Amino acid sequence: MIKIKIIGPRFNRFLKRLNDNNINVYKINNNIITVNENDLDKINNLKTIYDIEIIEYAGIKKIIKNINSIFVLSLIISIIFLYINSKMILNINIITDDYGIKKLLNRELKANNIKKYSFIKDNYDQIEKKIINNNKKKIEWLEIENTGTTINVKVQTRIINNLEKQKKPRNIIAKKNAILKNVEIKSGDIIRENNVYVKKGDVIVSGIISFNNINELVACEGNIYGEVWYKIKTSIPYLIKEEKTTNQKQKIIQLTFLNNKINLFKRNYNNYKNKELYSFKSSLFPLKLSLIEQTNVITNERILTLEEALELAKKKSRDKIKLNEKEYIISEKQLKESIFNSKIEIEMFYSVYEDITEYEYLE
């Protein structure tokens, strides 16, 4: 199918001429018509005083026309270097939740030239032994495994040192100035009562247990909670940008190569949200082909009222206080409010129920 524009007088007469010559016209929009591409030569022979302008191809030609030239160039380059890239390390996955061990292994791997975009080695046994020997107190077992272009590093840390440290005699002390609210312990001697003011570093649970004038040292275990206080300043501009998702959607094909995303077809939206509908990822090469649904997003600017800006500033202040599931805000109070031409600035006071546990080891 193809869209063409008919330029010339008496458009309806030309349509009749096409019909008389058995040329099907599928759509008519002003002087733009949609016809079979195979009929284009016939139409050119019939045009006489008319000019024919091709507006848009449909089908495979439309796809070819819309293909991004950057993709074509990238595809050629990717084919040339495909074999080389299959021999390179493109991702290193260290399987551990211990940030310190992960940082240590990153350093050790780089020292042994195991890093992104370096070439894959045939045997990692010697490197595994070397890293373990360099870190006997921290690493119990290590395996470096090659899967395609990804290096998976499995590690088992030595936990004996941590267990020994936990068994060492210790106090539980206050991490912050607070009013003591709750003490939950498994071992130790509670020496401070609830609802008293404690300073940072004060001993709350003692690891020294006295019985019949005999002192025994224990490792305190548990948590202490207190009421702590915060002053937080927050500013909010009156002019804000709001994003609104529309019902306009389009599907594109996206190629991911070496973490670079290349759209195979042109985009019509300046601002959009992507949703991956389907993807195919090569197990041998760093290539991923995805079908993406793009939703058009409209950004609007809006001027907040004073009440809206104030409420938003309070919400932003609360969000600055990071709490776990047992912690919560006891109360809040607005201390100051400053109004400027372009923004509002507030200062808030918060009373927070918070874990203030900290350990102090006994010599």
CSV table of C-alpha atoms in Angstrom, one decimal:
chain,number,residue,atom,x,y,z
A,1,MET,CA,0.0,0.0,0.0
A,2,ILE,CA,1.1,3.6,-0.7
A,3,LYS,CA,-0.3,7.1,0.0
A,4,ILE,CA,0.0,9.5,-2.9
A,5,LYS,CA,-1.0,13.2,-3.3
A,6,ILE,CA,-2.8,14.2,-6.5
A,7,ILE,CA,-1.9,17.7,-7.6
A,8,GLY,CA,-4.0,19.2,-10.3
A,9,PRO,CA,-7.5,20.4,-11.3
A,10,ARG,CA,-10.7,18.3,-11.2
A,11,PHE,CA,-9.6,15.7,-8.7
A,12,ASN,CA,-12.9,13.7,-9.0
A,13,ARG,CA,-12.4,13.3,-12.7
A,14,PHE,CA,-9.0,11.8,-12.0
A,15,LEU,CA,-10.5,9.4,-9.5
A,16,LYS,CA,-13.0,8.3,-12.2
A,17,ARG,CA,-10.1,7.7,-14.6
A,18,LEU,CA,-8.5,5.4,-12.0
A,19,ASN,CA,-11.8,3.5,-11.5
A,20,ASP,CA,-12.2,3.0,-15.2
A,21,ASN,CA,-8.8,1.4,-15.4
A,22,ASN,CA,-9.6,-1.0,-12.5
A,23,ILE,CA,-7.3,0.7,-10.0
A,24,ASN,CA,-8.5,0.3,-6.5
A,25,VAL,CA,-8.6,3.4,-4.2
A,26,TYR,CA,-8.8,2.4,-0.5
A,27,LYS,CA,-8.8,5.7,1.3
A,28,ILE,CA,-9.5,9.3,0.2
A,29,ASN,CA,-8.5,12.3,2.3
A,30,ASN,CA,-8.9,15.5,0.4
A,31,ASN,CA,-6.5,15.0,-2.5
A,32,ILE,CA,-4.5,12.2,-0.8
A,33,ILE,CA,-5.4,8.6,-1.7
A,34,THR,CA,-4.2,5.2,-0.7
A,35,VAL,CA,-3.6,2.6,-3.5
A,36,ASN,CA,-1.8,-0.6,-4.1
A,37,GLU,CA,1.9,0.0,-4.7
A,38,ASN,CA,1.8,-2.3,-7.8
A,39,ASP,CA,-0.6,0.2,-9.4
A,40,LEU,CA,1.8,3.1,-9.1
A,41,ASP,CA,3.2,2.7,-12.7
A,42,LYS,CA,-0.3,2.6,-14.1
A,43,ILE,CA,-1.2,5.8,-12.3
A,44,ASN,CA,1.9,7.5,-13.6
A,45,ASN,CA,0.9,6.6,-17.1
A,46,LEU,CA,-2.6,8.0,-16.6
A,47,LYS,CA,-1.7,11.3,-14.8
A,48,THR,CA,-1.3,13.5,-18.0
A,49,ILE,CA,-1.7,17.0,-16.6
A,50,TYR,CA,-1.6,15.9,-12.9
A,51,ASP,CA,1.5,15.6,-10.7
A,52,ILE,CA,1.9,12.6,-8.3
A,53,GLU,CA,3.7,13.0,-5.0
A,54,ILE,CA,4.4,10.0,-2.8
A,55,ILE,CA,3.4,10.8,0.8
A,56,GLU,CA,4.0,7.5,2.7
A,57,TYR,CA,4.8,3.9,2.0
A,58,ALA,CA,3.1,1.1,4.0
A,59,GLY,CA,4.2,-2.4,4.7
A,60,ILE,CA,7.8,-3.5,4.3
A,61,LYS,CA,8.9,-0.3,2.5
A,62,LYS,CA,7.6,1.8,5.4
A,63,ILE,CA,9.5,-0.3,7.8
A,64,ILE,CA,12.7,0.1,5.8
A,65,LYS,CA,12.2,3.8,5.5
A,66,ASN,CA,11.7,4.3,9.2
A,67,ILE,CA,14.7,2.2,10.3
A,68,ASN,CA,17.1,4.4,12.2
A,69,SER,CA,20.4,4.8,10.3
A,70,ILE,CA,22.3,4.7,13.7
A,71,PHE,CA,20.9,1.2,14.1
A,72,VAL,CA,22.1,0.1,10.7
A,73,LEU,CA,25.6,1.3,11.5
A,74,SER,CA,25.5,-0.2,15.0
A,75,LEU,CA,24.4,-3.5,13.6
A,76,ILE,CA,27.2,-3.6,11.1
A,77,ILE,CA,29.7,-2.8,13.8
A,78,SER,CA,28.2,-5.4,16.2
A,79,ILE,CA,28.5,-8.1,13.6
A,80,ILE,CA,32.2,-7.3,13.0
A,81,PHE,CA,33.0,-7.4,16.7
A,82,LEU,CA,30.5,-10.1,17.6
A,83,TYR,CA,33.1,-12.8,18.1
A,84,ILE,CA,35.5,-10.5,20.0
A,85,ASN,CA,32.7,-9.5,22.4
A,86,SER,CA,31.7,-13.1,23.0
A,87,LYS,CA,35.2,-13.5,24.5
A,88,MET,CA,34.9,-10.5,26.8
A,89,ILE,CA,33.6,-10.1,30.3
A,90,LEU,CA,30.5,-7.8,30.1
A,91,ASN,CA,29.2,-8.4,33.6
A,92,ILE,CA,30.6,-9.4,37.0
A,93,ASN,CA,28.1,-10.7,39.6
A,94,ILE,CA,29.4,-11.1,43.1
A,95,ILE,CA,26.8,-13.1,45.0
A,96,THR,CA,26.8,-11.8,48.6
A,97,ASP,CA,24.9,-9.3,50.7
A,98,ASP,CA,28.0,-8.3,52.6
A,99,TYR,CA,29.0,-4.9,51.2
A,100,GLY,CA,32.5,-5.1,52.7
A,101,ILE,CA,33.2,-8.5,51.1
A,102,LYS,CA,31.8,-7.3,47.8
A,103,LYS,CA,34.2,-4.3,47.9
A,104,LEU,CA,37.1,-6.5,48.8
A,105,LEU,CA,36.4,-9.0,46.0
A,106,ASN,CA,36.0,-6.2,43.5
A,107,ARG,CA,39.5,-5.0,44.4
A,108,GLU,CA,41.0,-8.5,44.3
A,109,LEU,CA,39.4,-9.3,40.9
A,110,LYS,CA,40.7,-6.1,39.3
A,111,ALA,CA,44.2,-6.9,40.7
A,112,ASN,CA,44.0,-10.2,38.8
A,113,ASN,CA,42.7,-8.5,35.6
A,114,ILE,CA,39.1,-9.8,36.0
A,115,LYS,CA,37.1,-6.7,35.1
A,116,LYS,CA,34.5,-5.6,32.7
A,117,TYR,CA,35.6,-5.6,29.0
A,118,SER,CA,38.7,-7.7,29.8
A,119,PHE,CA,39.0,-11.1,28.1
A,120,ILE,CA,37.7,-14.3,29.7
A,121,LYS,CA,40.3,-16.6,31.1
A,122,ASP,CA,40.3,-20.4,30.6
A,123,ASN,CA,41.0,-21.4,34.2
A,124,TYR,CA,40.2,-19.5,37.4
A,125,ASP,CA,41.4,-22.1,39.9
A,126,GLN,CA,44.8,-20.4,40.7
A,127,ILE,CA,43.1,-17.0,41.1
A,128,GLU,CA,40.6,-18.4,43.5
A,129,LYS,CA,43.3,-19.9,45.7
A,130,LYS,CA,45.3,-16.7,45.5
A,131,ILE,CA,42.3,-14.5,46.7
A,132,ILE,CA,41.5,-17.0,49.5
A,133,ASN,CA,45.2,-17.0,50.7
A,134,ASN,CA,45.2,-13.2,50.8
A,135,ASN,CA,42.0,-13.1,52.9
A,136,LYS,CA,42.1,-16.2,55.1
A,137,LYS,CA,40.4,-14.4,58.0
A,138,LYS,CA,37.5,-13.2,55.9
A,139,ILE,CA,36.9,-15.8,53.1
A,140,GLU,CA,36.2,-19.5,53.7
A,141,TRP,CA,35.4,-20.6,50.2
A,142,LEU,CA,35.4,-18.9,46.7
A,143,GLU,CA,34.3,-20.0,43.2
A,144,ILE,CA,34.7,-18.0,40.0
A,145,GLU,CA,32.3,-19.3,37.3
A,146,ASN,CA,32.1,-18.2,33.7
A,147,THR,CA,28.6,-18.2,32.2
A,148,GLY,CA,28.7,-16.8,28.7
A,149,THR,CA,29.9,-13.2,29.0
A,150,THR,CA,29.1,-13.0,32.8
A,151,ILE,CA,31.4,-13.9,35.6
A,152,ASN,CA,29.6,-15.2,38.7
A,153,VAL,CA,31.6,-15.0,41.9
A,154,LYS,CA,30.3,-17.2,44.7
A,155,VAL,CA,31.7,-16.7,48.2
A,156,GLN,CA,31.3,-18.0,51.7
A,157,THR,CA,32.7,-15.7,54.4
A,158,ARG,CA,34.3,-16.8,57.7
A,159,ILE,CA,31.7,-16.0,60.4
A,160,ILE,CA,33.8,-17.3,63.3
A,161,ASN,CA,35.3,-13.9,64.0
A,162,ASN,CA,31.9,-12.2,64.0
A,163,LEU,CA,30.6,-14.9,66.4
A,164,GLU,CA,33.5,-14.4,68.7
A,165,LYS,CA,33.0,-10.6,68.6
A,166,GLN,CA,29.3,-11.1,69.6
A,167,LYS,CA,30.4,-13.3,72.5
A,168,LYS,CA,32.7,-10.6,73.8
A,169,PRO,CA,31.4,-8.8,76.9
A,170,ARG,CA,29.7,-5.6,76.0
A,171,ASN,CA,27.2,-2.9,77.2
A,172,ILE,CA,24.3,-1.5,75.3
A,173,ILE,CA,24.6,2.3,75.2
A,174,ALA,CA,22.5,5.1,73.8
A,175,LYS,CA,23.4,6.1,70.2
A,176,LYS,CA,21.7,9.5,70.6
A,177,ASN,CA,20.4,11.9,73.2
A,178,ALA,CA,16.8,10.8,74.0
A,179,ILE,CA,14.1,10.1,76.5
A,180,LEU,CA,14.3,6.3,77.1
A,181,LYS,CA,11.0,4.7,76.2
A,182,ASN,CA,11.5,0.9,75.9
A,183,VAL,CA,14.2,-1.7,76.6
A,184,GLU,CA,14.0,-5.1,74.9
A,185,ILE,CA,16.9,-7.4,75.9
A,186,LYS,CA,17.8,-11.0,76.0
A,187,SER,CA,20.9,-10.7,78.3
A,188,GLY,CA,22.4,-8.0,80.5
A,189,ASP,CA,21.5,-5.8,83.4
A,190,ILE,CA,19.1,-2.9,82.8
A,191,ILE,CA,20.4,0.1,84.8
A,192,ARG,CA,18.3,2.9,83.4
A,193,GLU,CA,14.5,3.3,83.8
A,194,ASN,CA,12.1,4.3,81.1
A,195,ASN,CA,11.0,7.9,80.7
A,196,VAL,CA,14.4,9.3,81.9
A,197,TYR,CA,16.6,11.5,79.8
A,198,VAL,CA,19.8,9.8,78.5
A,199,LYS,CA,22.8,11.3,76.7
A,200,LYS,CA,24.7,9.8,73.8
A,201,GLY,CA,27.1,7.2,75.2
A,202,ASP,CA,25.2,6.5,78.4
A,203,VAL,CA,25.1,2.8,79.5
A,204,ILE,CA,21.5,1.6,79.4
A,205,VAL,CA,22.2,-2.2,79.7
A,206,SER,CA,25.3,-3.3,81.6
A,207,GLY,CA,27.4,-6.3,80.7
A,208,ILE,CA,28.7,-6.5,84.2
A,209,ILE,CA,26.4,-8.8,86.3
A,210,SER,CA,27.0,-8.6,90.1
A,211,PHE,CA,26.0,-11.5,92.4
A,212,ASN,CA,27.3,-12.0,95.9
A,213,ASN,CA,30.0,-9.5,95.3
A,214,ILE,CA,31.2,-11.5,92.3
A,215,ASN,CA,31.2,-9.8,88.8
A,216,GLU,CA,30.4,-11.7,85.7
A,217,LEU,CA,30.9,-10.2,82.2
A,218,VAL,CA,28.3,-11.0,79.6
A,219,ALA,CA,27.6,-10.0,76.0
A,220,CYS,CA,24.4,-7.9,76.1
A,221,GLU,CA,21.8,-8.6,73.4
A,222,GLY,CA,18.7,-6.6,72.6
A,223,ASN,CA,17.4,-3.2,71.5
A,224,ILE,CA,16.6,0.1,73.2
A,225,TYR,CA,14.2,2.7,72.0
A,226,GLY,CA,13.9,6.3,72.8
A,227,GLU,CA,12.2,9.6,71.9
A,228,VAL,CA,14.6,11.7,69.8
A,229,TRP,CA,14.1,15.1,68.2
A,230,TYR,CA,14.7,16.6,64.8
A,231,LYS,CA,14.5,20.1,63.2
A,232,ILE,CA,14.0,19.9,59.5
A,233,LYS,CA,14.0,22.8,57.0
A,234,THR,CA,12.2,22.3,53.7
A,235,SER,CA,11.4,24.5,50.7
A,236,ILE,CA,8.8,24.0,48.0
A,237,PRO,CA,8.5,26.1,44.8
A,238,TYR,CA,5.0,27.4,43.9
A,239,LEU,CA,5.6,26.4,40.2
A,240,ILE,CA,5.6,22.6,39.8
A,241,LYS,CA,5.6,20.2,36.9
A,242,GLU,CA,3.0,17.5,36.7
A,243,GLU,CA,3.1,14.5,34.4
A,244,LYS,CA,-0.2,13.1,32.9
A,245,THR,CA,-0.3,9.8,31.1
A,246,THR,CA,-2.4,9.9,27.9
A,247,ASN,CA,-4.1,7.1,26.0
A,248,GLN,CA,-1.8,7.6,23.1
A,249,LYS,CA,0.4,4.5,22.7
A,250,GLN,CA,2.8,3.1,20.1
A,251,LYS,CA,4.9,0.0,19.9
A,252,ILE,CA,8.6,0.1,18.9
A,253,ILE,CA,11.4,-2.4,18.7
A,254,GLN,CA,14.5,-1.6,20.8
A,255,LEU,CA,17.9,-3.1,20.5
A,256,THR,CA,20.2,-3.2,23.6
A,257,PHE,CA,23.9,-3.6,22.8
A,258,LEU,CA,26.6,-3.2,25.4
A,259,ASN,CA,24.1,-1.3,27.6
A,260,ASN,CA,23.3,1.1,24.8
A,261,LYS,CA,19.6,1.3,23.8
A,262,ILE,CA,18.9,1.9,20.1
A,263,ASN,CA,15.3,2.4,18.8
A,264,LEU,CA,14.8,0.7,15.4
A,265,PHE,CA,12.0,3.0,14.5
A,266,LYS,CA,11.4,6.8,14.9
A,267,ARG,CA,9.7,8.1,18.0
A,268,ASN,CA,6.8,10.5,17.7
A,269,TYR,CA,6.6,11.4,21.4
A,270,ASN,CA,8.9,13.9,23.1
A,271,ASN,CA,8.0,12.6,26.5
A,272,TYR,CA,7.0,9.1,27.2
A,273,LYS,CA,7.0,6.1,29.5
A,274,ASN,CA,8.3,2.7,28.4
A,275,LYS,CA,6.8,-0.7,29.1
A,276,GLU,CA,8.6,-3.8,28.0
A,277,LEU,CA,6.0,-6.3,26.5
A,278,TYR,CA,8.4,-8.9,25.3
A,279,SER,CA,12.2,-9.4,25.0
A,280,PHE,CA,14.7,-11.8,23.6
A,281,LYS,CA,18.2,-11.9,25.2
A,282,SER,CA,21.1,-13.8,23.6
A,283,SER,CA,22.9,-16.2,25.9
A,284,LEU,CA,26.1,-15.9,23.9
A,285,PHE,CA,26.3,-12.2,22.9
A,286,PRO,CA,25.5,-8.9,24.7
A,287,LEU,CA,22.4,-8.4,22.6
A,288,LYS,CA,18.8,-7.9,23.7
A,289,LEU,CA,15.8,-7.3,21.4
A,290,SER,CA,12.7,-5.9,23.0
A,291,LEU,CA,9.1,-5.0,22.0
A,292,ILE,CA,8.4,-1.8,23.8
A,293,GLU,CA,5.1,0.0,24.3
A,294,GLN,CA,5.6,3.7,24.6
A,295,THR,CA,2.8,5.8,26.3
A,296,ASN,CA,2.7,9.5,25.5
A,297,VAL,CA,3.1,11.7,28.6
A,298,ILE,CA,2.1,15.3,28.8
A,299,THR,CA,3.9,17.6,31.2
A,300,ASN,CA,1.9,20.5,32.6
A,301,GLU,CA,3.1,23.4,34.8
A,302,ARG,CA,0.9,24.4,37.7
A,303,ILE,CA,1.1,27.1,40.4
A,304,LEU,CA,0.3,25.8,43.8
A,305,THR,CA,-1.8,27.6,46.3
A,306,LEU,CA,-0.3,28.6,49.6
A,307,GLU,CA,-2.1,25.7,51.4
A,308,GLU,CA,-1.0,23.2,48.8
A,309,ALA,CA,2.6,24.3,48.9
A,310,LEU,CA,2.5,24.1,52.8
A,311,GLU,CA,1.1,20.6,52.8
A,312,LEU,CA,3.6,19.4,50.2
A,313,ALA,CA,6.5,20.9,52.2
A,314,LYS,CA,5.3,19.1,55.4
A,315,LYS,CA,5.1,15.8,53.5
A,316,LYS,CA,8.6,16.3,52.1
A,317,SER,CA,9.9,17.0,55.7
A,318,ARG,CA,8.3,13.8,57.0
A,319,ASP,CA,9.9,11.8,54.1
A,320,LYS,CA,13.4,12.9,55.2
A,321,ILE,CA,13.0,10.9,58.4
A,322,LYS,CA,13.9,7.3,57.6
A,323,LEU,CA,12.1,4.9,59.9
A,324,ASN,CA,12.0,1.1,60.2
A,325,GLU,CA,8.8,-0.9,60.9
A,326,LYS,CA,9.1,-0.4,64.7
A,327,GLU,CA,9.8,3.3,64.6
A,328,TYR,CA,7.3,6.1,64.1
A,329,ILE,CA,6.7,9.9,64.4
A,330,ILE,CA,5.2,10.7,67.9
A,331,SER,CA,4.4,14.3,67.1
A,332,GLU,CA,5.2,17.2,64.7
A,333,LYS,CA,5.0,21.0,65.1
A,334,GLN,CA,5.6,23.8,62.6
A,335,LEU,CA,8.2,26.3,64.0
A,336,LYS,CA,8.6,28.8,61.1
A,337,GLU,CA,7.1,29.7,57.8
A,338,SER,CA,8.8,32.0,55.3
A,339,ILE,CA,6.9,33.0,52.1
A,340,PHE,CA,8.9,34.2,49.1
A,341,ASN,CA,7.9,35.2,45.6
A,342,SER,CA,8.8,31.8,44.1
A,343,LYS,CA,8.7,29.4,47.0
A,344,ILE,CA,7.7,28.6,50.6
A,345,GLU,CA,10.1,27.6,53.3
A,346,ILE,CA,9.2,25.9,56.6
A,347,GLU,CA,11.0,24.6,59.6
A,348,MET,CA,9.4,21.6,61.4
A,349,PHE,CA,10.0,20.0,64.8
A,350,TYR,CA,9.6,16.2,65.1
A,351,SER,CA,9.5,13.9,68.1
A,352,VAL,CA,10.3,10.4,66.9
A,353,TYR,CA,10.2,6.9,68.5
A,354,GLU,CA,13.5,5.4,67.3
A,355,ASP,CA,16.0,2.6,67.9
A,356,ILE,CA,19.0,4.1,69.7
A,357,THR,CA,20.9,0.8,70.2
A,358,GLU,CA,24.7,0.9,70.2
A,359,TYR,CA,27.3,-1.5,71.6
A,360,GLU,CA,30.3,-0.7,73.8
A,361,TYR,CA,32.7,-3.6,74.2
A,362,LEU,CA,34.3,-4.2,77.6
A,363,GLU,CA,38.1,-4.8,77.8
